[in-house]
Short mmCIF file of C-alpha atoms in Angstrom, two decimals:
data_model
loop_
_atom_site.label_atom_id
_atom_site.label_comp_id
_atom_site.label_asym_id
_atom_site.label_seq_id
_atom_site.Cartn_x
_atom_site.Cartn_y
_atom_site.Cartn_z
CA MET A 1 56.14 -17.55 -3.31
CA LYS A 2 56.07 -13.91 -1.76
CA LYS A 3 55.18 -12.30 -4.92
CA ALA A 4 52.73 -15.26 -5.84
CA ILE A 5 50.64 -14.02 -2.40
CA LEU A 6 50.73 -10.35 -3.10
CA THR A 7 49.61 -10.78 -6.84
CA ALA A 8 46.83 -12.83 -5.46
CA THR A 9 45.67 -10.42 -2.20
CA THR A 10 45.93 -7.42 -5.20
CA MET A 11 43.23 -9.29 -7.30
CA LEU A 12 41.22 -10.15 -4.08
CA ILE A 13 41.08 -6.67 -3.13
CA SER A 14 40.42 -5.54 -6.72
CA ILE A 15 37.26 -8.04 -6.98
CA CYS A 16 36.11 -6.23 -3.58
CA ILE A 17 36.21 -2.72 -4.48
CA ALA A 18 34.33 -3.81 -8.07
CA CYS A 19 31.99 -5.75 -5.84
CA GLY A 20 31.52 -2.47 -3.86
CA ALA A 21 31.18 -0.01 -6.28
CA LYS A 22 28.72 -1.95 -7.86
CA ALA A 23 26.91 -2.61 -5.34
CA ILE A 24 27.08 0.70 -4.31
CA SER A 25 26.03 2.21 -7.46
CA LYS A 26 22.94 -0.25 -8.05
CA LYS A 27 19.68 2.02 -8.15
CA PRO A 28 17.64 1.22 -5.00
CA LYS A 29 13.73 0.13 -6.01
CA THR A 30 11.27 3.10 -6.19
CA LEU A 31 8.33 3.14 -4.34
CA ILE A 32 6.34 2.15 -7.55
CA GLU A 33 8.53 -0.67 -7.88
CA HIS A 34 8.19 -1.67 -4.26
CA GLY A 35 4.53 -1.78 -4.71
CA LEU A 36 3.92 -3.61 -7.82
CA SER A 37 6.83 -6.34 -6.24
CA LEU A 38 3.98 -6.60 -2.97
CA ILE A 39 0.80 -7.23 -6.00
CA SER A 40 2.99 -9.77 -7.81
CA LEU A 41 3.04 -11.48 -4.21
CA MET A 42 -0.75 -11.16 -3.78
CA LYS A 43 -1.28 -12.84 -7.35
CA GLU A 44 0.48 -15.63 -6.68
CA LYS A 45 -1.09 -16.21 -3.01
CA ALA A 46 -4.32 -16.04 -4.96
CA GLY A 47 -3.21 -18.53 -7.76
CA ASN A 48 -1.75 -20.73 -5.26
CA GLN A 49 -3.39 -23.78 -4.67
CA SER A 50 -2.14 -24.67 -1.64
CA PHE A 51 -2.56 -21.23 0.47
CA LEU A 52 -6.01 -21.79 -1.54
CA ASN A 53 -7.26 -24.85 0.45
CA LEU A 54 -5.46 -23.59 3.91
CA MET A 55 -7.20 -20.27 3.49
CA SER A 56 -10.35 -20.49 1.78
CA ASN A 57 -11.60 -23.26 4.40
CA GLY A 58 -14.21 -24.66 1.34
CA ASN A 59 -15.88 -21.23 1.35
CA ASP A 60 -16.87 -21.56 -2.40
CA GLY A 61 -17.11 -17.23 -2.47
CA ILE A 62 -13.34 -16.87 -1.26
CA ALA A 63 -12.31 -19.51 -3.99
CA GLU A 64 -14.06 -18.06 -6.95
CA LYS A 65 -12.46 -14.27 -5.95
CA MET A 66 -9.13 -16.20 -5.75
CA LYS A 67 -9.35 -17.41 -8.99
CA GLU A 68 -10.37 -14.11 -10.23
CA ILE A 69 -7.53 -12.34 -8.95
CA ALA A 70 -5.15 -15.24 -9.92
CA SER A 71 -6.34 -14.43 -13.55
CA GLY A 72 -5.55 -11.06 -13.95
CA ASN A 73 -2.75 -9.08 -15.43
CA VAL A 74 -0.53 -6.76 -12.74
CA SER A 75 2.44 -7.21 -14.33
CA LYS A 76 2.07 -3.46 -16.00
CA SER A 77 0.07 -1.26 -14.26
CA SER A 78 -2.03 1.53 -16.32
CA ALA A 79 -2.17 4.48 -14.14
CA VAL A 80 -0.60 5.25 -10.77
CA TYR A 81 -2.71 7.51 -8.11
CA CYS A 82 -0.97 9.32 -4.61
CA MET A 83 -3.10 9.91 -1.96
CA SER A 84 -1.20 12.13 0.32
CA GLY A 85 -2.17 14.54 3.34
CA ASP A 86 -3.61 14.66 6.64
CA PHE A 87 -5.21 10.88 7.28
CA TYR A 88 -5.73 11.67 10.76
CA ASN A 89 -8.32 14.24 10.25
CA PHE A 90 -9.97 12.46 7.26
CA GLY A 91 -10.19 9.04 8.66
CA THR A 92 -11.45 10.06 12.13
CA PHE A 93 -14.09 11.51 9.66
CA LEU A 94 -14.54 8.43 7.70
CA PHE A 95 -14.84 6.13 10.22
CA ASN A 96 -17.17 8.36 12.16
CA ARG A 97 -19.51 8.51 9.11
CA MET A 98 -19.23 5.98 6.98
CA ASP A 99 -22.52 7.30 5.35
CA LEU A 100 -20.46 9.84 4.26
CA SER A 101 -23.63 12.71 4.35
CA GLY A 102 -23.69 15.75 6.80
CA THR A 103 -21.53 18.06 8.64
CA TRP A 104 -19.05 16.28 11.21
CA LYS A 105 -16.65 17.62 14.03
CA ASN A 106 -14.38 16.18 15.94
CA PRO A 107 -15.01 16.94 19.24
CA GLU A 108 -12.13 14.62 20.92
CA GLU A 109 -9.59 16.30 18.92
CA ASP A 110 -8.33 18.40 21.40
CA PHE A 111 -7.42 15.50 24.18
CA TYR A 112 -5.20 13.35 21.59
CA SER A 113 -1.18 14.04 22.24
CA ALA A 114 1.00 14.49 19.24
CA PRO A 115 2.29 10.73 19.45
CA LEU A 116 -1.08 9.36 19.43
CA LYS A 117 -2.11 11.66 16.51
CA GLU A 118 0.62 10.13 14.48
CA GLU A 119 -0.09 6.50 15.55
CA MET A 120 -3.77 7.41 14.96
CA ASN A 121 -2.49 8.64 11.58
CA LYS A 122 -1.04 5.78 10.51
CA ARG A 123 -3.56 3.30 11.47
CA PHE A 124 -5.92 5.31 9.18
CA VAL A 125 -3.35 5.43 6.47
CA SER A 126 -3.73 1.22 6.48
CA ALA A 127 -7.33 0.77 7.74
CA ILE A 128 -8.79 3.23 4.45
CA PRO A 129 -8.19 0.35 1.93
CA ALA A 130 -10.26 -2.10 4.24
CA SER A 131 -13.25 0.50 5.10
CA TRP A 132 -13.99 1.06 1.31
CA ASN A 133 -13.69 -3.32 0.95
CA ALA A 134 -16.11 -3.35 4.11
CA ARG A 135 -18.89 -1.32 2.30
CA VAL A 136 -18.50 -3.90 -1.15
CA GLY A 137 -19.26 -6.78 0.66
CA SER A 138 -17.96 -9.44 3.41
CA THR A 139 -16.70 -12.28 1.32
CA GLU A 140 -14.15 -9.01 -0.63
CA LEU A 141 -13.15 -8.14 2.64
CA ALA A 142 -12.37 -11.17 3.51
CA VAL A 143 -10.41 -11.86 0.39
CA ALA A 144 -8.64 -8.61 1.06
CA SER A 145 -7.41 -9.70 4.44
CA LEU A 146 -6.32 -13.05 3.13
CA LEU A 147 -4.01 -11.69 0.64
CA GLN A 148 -2.81 -8.40 2.01
CA SER A 149 1.20 -8.34 1.48
CA GLU A 150 3.62 -6.58 3.31
CA LYS A 151 7.14 -5.44 3.58
CA ALA A 152 10.00 -3.36 5.16
CA PHE A 153 12.95 -1.43 3.32
CA VAL A 154 14.53 1.72 3.57
CA SER A 155 13.96 4.50 1.29
CA LYS A 156 14.70 8.25 0.79
CA GLU A 157 12.16 8.70 -1.59
CA LEU A 158 9.30 8.60 0.67
CA LYS A 159 8.89 11.87 2.35
CA SER A 160 5.29 11.41 4.57
CA ASP A 161 2.59 8.58 4.88
CA CYS A 162 0.84 7.99 1.57
CA ILE A 163 -1.20 5.73 -0.57
CA TYR A 164 -0.49 4.80 -4.18
CA ILE A 165 -3.64 3.39 -5.69
CA PHE A 166 -2.46 1.15 -8.86
CA GLU A 167 -4.95 0.68 -11.56
CA PHE A 168 -5.16 -2.32 -14.36
CA GLN A 169 -6.83 -2.86 -17.45
CA ASP A 170 -8.21 -6.48 -16.43
CA THR A 171 -8.23 -6.45 -12.70
CA TYR A 172 -9.53 -4.78 -9.61
CA PRO A 173 -7.40 -2.02 -8.60
CA VAL A 174 -4.83 -2.20 -5.38
CA ALA A 175 -3.66 0.21 -2.53
CA VAL A 176 -0.24 0.13 -1.15
CA CYS A 177 -0.02 2.25 1.90
CA PHE A 178 3.46 3.69 2.64
CA MET A 179 4.15 4.56 6.28
CA LEU A 180 7.34 6.05 7.24
CA TYR A 181 9.38 5.86 10.53
CA ASP A 182 12.99 6.89 11.89
CA ASN A 183 15.87 6.62 9.46
CA ASN A 184 13.97 6.48 6.45
CA ALA A 185 12.52 3.14 7.45
CA VAL A 186 9.32 2.31 5.44
CA LEU A 187 6.36 -0.21 5.86
CA ALA A 188 4.34 -0.87 2.87
CA LYS A 189 1.04 -2.65 2.86
CA SER A 190 -0.88 -3.73 -0.28
CA SER A 191 -4.75 -4.53 -0.61
CA TYR A 192 -6.95 -5.13 -3.44
CA ILE A 193 -9.56 -2.98 -3.45
CA PHE A 194 -12.52 -4.78 -4.85
CA ASP A 195 -14.48 -1.99 -6.76
CA ARG A 196 -13.52 -1.01 -10.58
CA ASP A 197 -14.59 2.56 -10.24
CA TYR A 198 -12.47 2.88 -7.27
CA VAL A 199 -10.53 5.99 -8.45
CA PRO A 200 -13.22 8.19 -10.02
CA GLN A 201 -15.67 7.49 -6.49
CA LEU A 202 -12.99 8.22 -4.27
CA LYS A 203 -12.53 11.53 -6.25
CA GLU A 204 -15.58 12.55 -5.37
CA VAL A 205 -15.34 12.03 -1.45
CA LEU A 206 -12.70 13.46 -1.41
CA GLU A 207 -13.87 16.72 -3.07
CA LYS A 208 -16.76 16.73 -0.53
CA PHE A 209 -14.90 15.72 2.40
CA GLY A 210 -11.46 15.04 2.01
CA LYS A 211 -9.92 18.63 3.26
CA GLY A 212 -6.22 18.14 3.85
CA ILE A 213 -5.90 15.43 1.49
CA LYS A 214 -4.38 15.25 -1.90
CA LEU A 215 -5.05 12.83 -5.03
CA GLU A 216 -3.07 12.91 -7.86
CA GLN A 217 -1.62 10.82 -10.78
CA ILE A 218 1.56 10.06 -10.70
CA LYS A 219 2.20 7.77 -13.47
#
């Protein structure tokens, strides 16, 4: 009896060790994989009739845009870009000069404490996609807001706040904002950008006004 109990205990320990080793060896998701999972969720929302009925409130424009999103293929991106750098200065410029013309200087900069600057930096990161959709139209801004998705996870890959821009062959690009917090905690927010020429136009804006911001293709 004792021998049977000992054998069962040994087997149980072996199983636990094996499961633990498997869990440890499991490769964590990359930022691109986290982004694609959020994009897949947004497409699911757009194609869910119950979600559409609940959120569109009878608005034909929103319903049509949702159907267009639902029909797009987002299983694989054609390109991925990473936008990183000083979002605080770029965001302050962007929201003070939406016409993107003339020169600009922020006279209030010296009045912001370091913690407030950090908070504003994160707000600007997540607000940049919305600011672009606002220039496209109110329907697009509403749909982007309804479909926006987010998730929190732990990642050692992310070193600073950034935006990944996913391009697809037959649908709109998507911006996924990754914001870094203490202990490698990451908050990711995804949003459709209703402008198929978003990346080329963004490059033009950054060339003129994006001091401290870098945009590079990573896939």
